Coordinates of C-alpha atoms in Angstrom, one line a residue:
Chain O
A19 CA 124.1 104.3 149.1
Q20 CA 123.1 104.8 145.5
S21 CA 119.6 106.0 144.5
V22 CA 117.7 106.9 141.5
T23 CA 114.8 109.6 141.2
Q24 CA 112.4 109.6 138.3
P25 CA 110.4 112.8 139.1
D26 CA 107.6 112.1 136.5
I27 CA 105.2 109.3 137.3
H28 CA 103.3 109.9 134.0
I29 CA 104.2 111.6 130.7
T30 CA 101.7 112.1 127.9
V31 CA 102.9 112.9 124.4
S32 CA 101.4 113.0 121.0
E33 CA 102.6 110.5 118.4
G34 CA 105.4 112.1 116.4
A35 CA 106.3 114.5 119.2
S36 CA 109.7 114.5 120.8
L37 CA 110.2 112.9 124.2
E38 CA 112.4 113.3 127.2
L39 CA 112.2 111.3 130.4
R40 CA 114.1 112.5 133.4
C41 CA 116.3 110.5 135.7
N42 CA 118.6 111.8 138.5
Y43 CA 120.9 109.7 140.6
S44 CA 122.9 109.8 143.7
Y45 CA 126.2 108.1 143.7
G46 CA 129.7 108.9 144.9
A47 CA 131.8 107.8 141.9
T48 CA 131.2 107.3 138.1
P49 CA 128.1 105.1 138.0
Y50 CA 126.9 102.6 135.6
L51 CA 123.5 103.9 134.2
F52 CA 120.7 102.1 132.5
W53 CA 117.3 102.6 131.0
Y54 CA 114.9 99.7 130.8
V55 CA 111.5 99.6 129.1
Q56 CA 108.6 97.4 130.3
S57 CA 105.8 96.9 127.9
P58 CA 102.4 95.8 129.3
G59 CA 102.5 92.3 130.7
Q60 CA 106.2 91.8 129.9
G61 CA 109.5 91.8 131.7
L62 CA 111.9 94.7 131.5
Q63 CA 114.2 95.1 128.4
L64 CA 117.4 97.1 128.3
L65 CA 117.2 100.1 126.0
L66 CA 120.8 101.4 126.6
K67 CA 123.5 101.7 129.1
Y68 CA 126.3 104.1 130.1
F69 CA 129.6 102.9 131.5
S70 CA 132.2 105.4 130.4
G71 CA 133.4 107.5 127.5
D72 CA 131.1 109.3 125.2
T73 CA 128.3 110.9 127.4
L74 CA 125.7 110.5 124.6
V75 CA 124.6 106.9 124.4
Q76 CA 122.6 105.4 121.6
G77 CA 120.1 102.6 122.3
I78 CA 117.6 100.4 120.6
K79 CA 114.3 101.5 119.1
G80 CA 115.7 105.1 118.3
F81 CA 116.4 106.1 122.0
E82 CA 119.3 107.9 123.3
A83 CA 120.4 109.2 126.6
E84 CA 122.9 111.8 127.8
F85 CA 125.0 111.5 131.0
K86 CA 125.5 114.9 132.6
R87 CA 127.8 114.5 135.7
S88 CA 127.3 118.1 136.7
Q89 CA 123.6 117.5 137.0
S90 CA 123.7 113.9 138.2
S91 CA 121.3 113.2 135.4
F92 CA 120.8 110.6 132.7
N93 CA 117.8 111.8 130.7
L94 CA 116.3 109.5 128.0
R95 CA 115.2 111.1 124.7
K96 CA 113.6 110.2 121.4
P97 CA 113.0 112.6 118.6
S98 CA 109.7 111.2 117.4
V99 CA 107.6 108.9 119.5
H100 CA 105.6 106.1 118.0
W101 CA 102.4 104.6 119.5
S102 CA 104.3 101.4 120.3
D103 CA 106.6 103.3 122.6
A104 CA 103.8 103.4 125.2
A105 CA 105.2 101.6 128.2
E106 CA 106.8 101.9 131.6
Y107 CA 110.4 103.2 131.6
F108 CA 112.9 102.6 134.4
C109 CA 116.2 104.3 135.1
A110 CA 118.7 102.3 137.1
V111 CA 122.1 102.9 138.6
G112 CA 124.8 100.3 139.5
G113 CA 128.4 99.9 140.3
G114 CA 131.0 100.6 143.1
G115 CA 130.6 97.7 145.4
S116 CA 126.8 97.3 145.0
Y117 CA 126.0 93.9 143.7
I118 CA 122.6 94.9 142.2
P119 CA 121.4 97.8 140.1
T120 CA 119.0 100.1 141.9
F121 CA 115.8 101.0 139.9
G122 CA 113.9 104.2 139.9
R123 CA 110.1 104.1 140.4
G124 CA 109.4 104.2 136.7
T125 CA 107.8 106.7 134.4
S126 CA 104.6 105.7 132.5
L127 CA 104.6 106.9 128.9
I128 CA 101.2 107.5 127.3
V129 CA 101.1 108.2 123.6
H130 CA 98.1 109.9 122.0
P131 CA 97.3 109.4 118.3
Chain X
D218 CA 113.8 79.9 123.0
T219 CA 112.9 82.1 125.9
A220 CA 116.0 83.4 127.7
V221 CA 114.5 83.6 131.2
S222 CA 111.3 81.8 131.8
Q223 CA 109.2 81.9 134.9
T224 CA 106.1 79.9 135.8
P225 CA 103.4 80.2 136.3
K226 CA 102.4 83.5 134.6
Y227 CA 99.4 83.9 136.9
L228 CA 98.9 82.7 140.3
V229 CA 95.7 83.2 142.3
T230 CA 95.5 81.8 145.8
Q231 CA 94.0 82.1 149.2
M232 CA 95.6 83.7 152.3
G233 CA 97.7 81.3 154.3
N234 CA 98.5 78.9 151.4
D235 CA 102.1 78.1 150.4
K236 CA 103.1 78.5 146.7
S237 CA 106.2 78.4 144.6
I238 CA 107.3 80.3 141.5
K239 CA 109.9 78.7 139.2
C240 CA 112.5 80.4 137.2
E241 CA 114.9 79.1 134.7
Q242 CA 117.5 80.8 132.4
N243 CA 119.2 79.2 129.4
L244 CA 121.8 82.0 128.9
G245 CA 124.5 80.4 130.9
H246 CA 124.6 83.3 133.3
D247 CA 126.1 83.2 136.7
T248 CA 123.7 85.5 138.6
M249 CA 120.0 85.3 139.1
Y250 CA 117.6 87.6 140.9
W251 CA 114.1 87.9 142.2
Y252 CA 112.4 91.3 142.1
K253 CA 109.0 92.3 143.4
Q254 CA 107.0 95.0 141.5
D255 CA 104.2 96.5 143.6
S256 CA 101.0 98.1 142.3
K257 CA 102.8 101.4 141.9
K258 CA 105.3 99.7 139.5
F259 CA 108.1 100.2 142.0
L260 CA 110.7 97.5 141.5
K261 CA 112.4 96.1 144.5
I262 CA 115.2 93.5 144.8
M263 CA 114.4 90.6 147.0
F264 CA 117.3 88.1 146.5
S265 CA 120.2 87.5 144.3
Y266 CA 122.2 84.4 143.8
N267 CA 125.7 84.0 142.1
N268 CA 126.6 80.4 141.1
K269 CA 124.0 79.0 143.6
E270 CA 125.2 81.1 146.4
L271 CA 123.1 83.8 148.1
I272 CA 124.7 87.2 147.7
I273 CA 121.9 89.5 148.4
N274 CA 119.1 89.1 150.7
E275 CA 117.2 92.2 151.2
T276 CA 114.7 92.9 154.1
V277 CA 112.2 90.3 153.0
P278 CA 110.0 88.3 155.5
N279 CA 111.2 84.8 156.4
R280 CA 108.1 83.4 154.6
F281 CA 110.0 84.0 151.4
S282 CA 112.7 81.4 150.6
P283 CA 114.7 81.2 147.5
K284 CA 116.2 78.0 146.3
S285 CA 118.8 77.6 143.6
P286 CA 119.4 73.9 142.8
D287 CA 121.8 74.8 140.0
K288 CA 122.9 78.1 138.5
A289 CA 120.3 78.0 135.8
H290 CA 117.4 77.8 138.2
L291 CA 116.2 80.1 141.0
N292 CA 112.9 79.2 142.6
L293 CA 110.9 81.3 145.0
H294 CA 108.8 79.6 147.7
I295 CA 106.3 81.6 149.8
N296 CA 104.8 80.3 152.9
S297 CA 101.7 81.5 154.6
L298 CA 100.7 83.9 151.9
E299 CA 99.4 87.3 152.9
L300 CA 97.3 89.9 151.1
G301 CA 100.3 92.2 150.9
D302 CA 102.2 89.6 149.0
S303 CA 100.0 90.3 146.0
A304 CA 102.3 91.8 143.3
V305 CA 104.2 90.9 140.1
Y306 CA 107.4 88.9 140.8
F307 CA 110.2 89.1 138.3
C308 CA 113.1 86.7 137.8
A309 CA 116.2 88.1 136.1
S310 CA 119.7 87.0 135.4
S311 CA 123.1 88.5 134.4
Q312 CA 126.4 87.1 133.3
G313 CA 128.3 88.8 136.1
T314 CA 127.0 90.4 139.3
G315 CA 124.8 93.0 137.7
G316 CA 125.3 96.1 139.7
L317 CA 129.0 95.6 140.4
L318 CA 130.1 95.1 136.9
G319 CA 127.3 97.0 135.2
E320 CA 126.0 93.9 133.5
K321 CA 122.7 94.0 131.6
L322 CA 119.9 92.1 133.3
F323 CA 117.7 89.8 131.3
F324 CA 114.2 89.6 132.8
G325 CA 111.5 87.0 132.7
S326 CA 107.9 88.1 131.8
G327 CA 106.8 88.1 135.4
T328 CA 104.3 86.2 137.7
Q329 CA 101.3 88.0 138.7
L330 CA 100.5 86.7 142.2
S331 CA 97.0 87.5 143.6
V332 CA 96.3 86.6 147.2
L333 CA 92.5 86.6 148.1

């Protein structure tokens, strides 16, 4: 069965600082990988996804993520965080006979001015 | 126009009551989902329907019954509400079967259910 681990429950960064949110997955083959963002009181919105090809994926709002098969990781990065990036971030994995993506438990991003 | 809309946004009710949450998507998608998000933000799939047919039914109490009158609607009915049902419930949709084909999920803005 596929699974996703987001080891950090909370991350605090200063505005303008760089950001990396960690995601590790467990899956037998090449997975489909996603990052979603949930702003307060809102549903989840897709930031980016990886299917195949280039392992560095660009998304919306200046985010990117890198698929590293050897580390079973799909970490999310942003070079300079804005206060509006404060939200909950979810990593998800899908594919290979599973009808639904499996979500990690989320990482809450706090941005200090 | 909102792509995935669910009503109500907030639902406060007493234990033992029966309540429904409605969800509609205007994206023409084939697959719809119900997720439950607990107080620790953990997002757990409850049900998934593809073209009105149930394809995923996770370990959810029988008190929860989804109904899909057409592929644009997936409603969630909950009988005999319990304190532990308090959570945020999200409806979502995807063009194909989200995980299998790696389709993007479109989420509604959630229904905050509080059982007193």
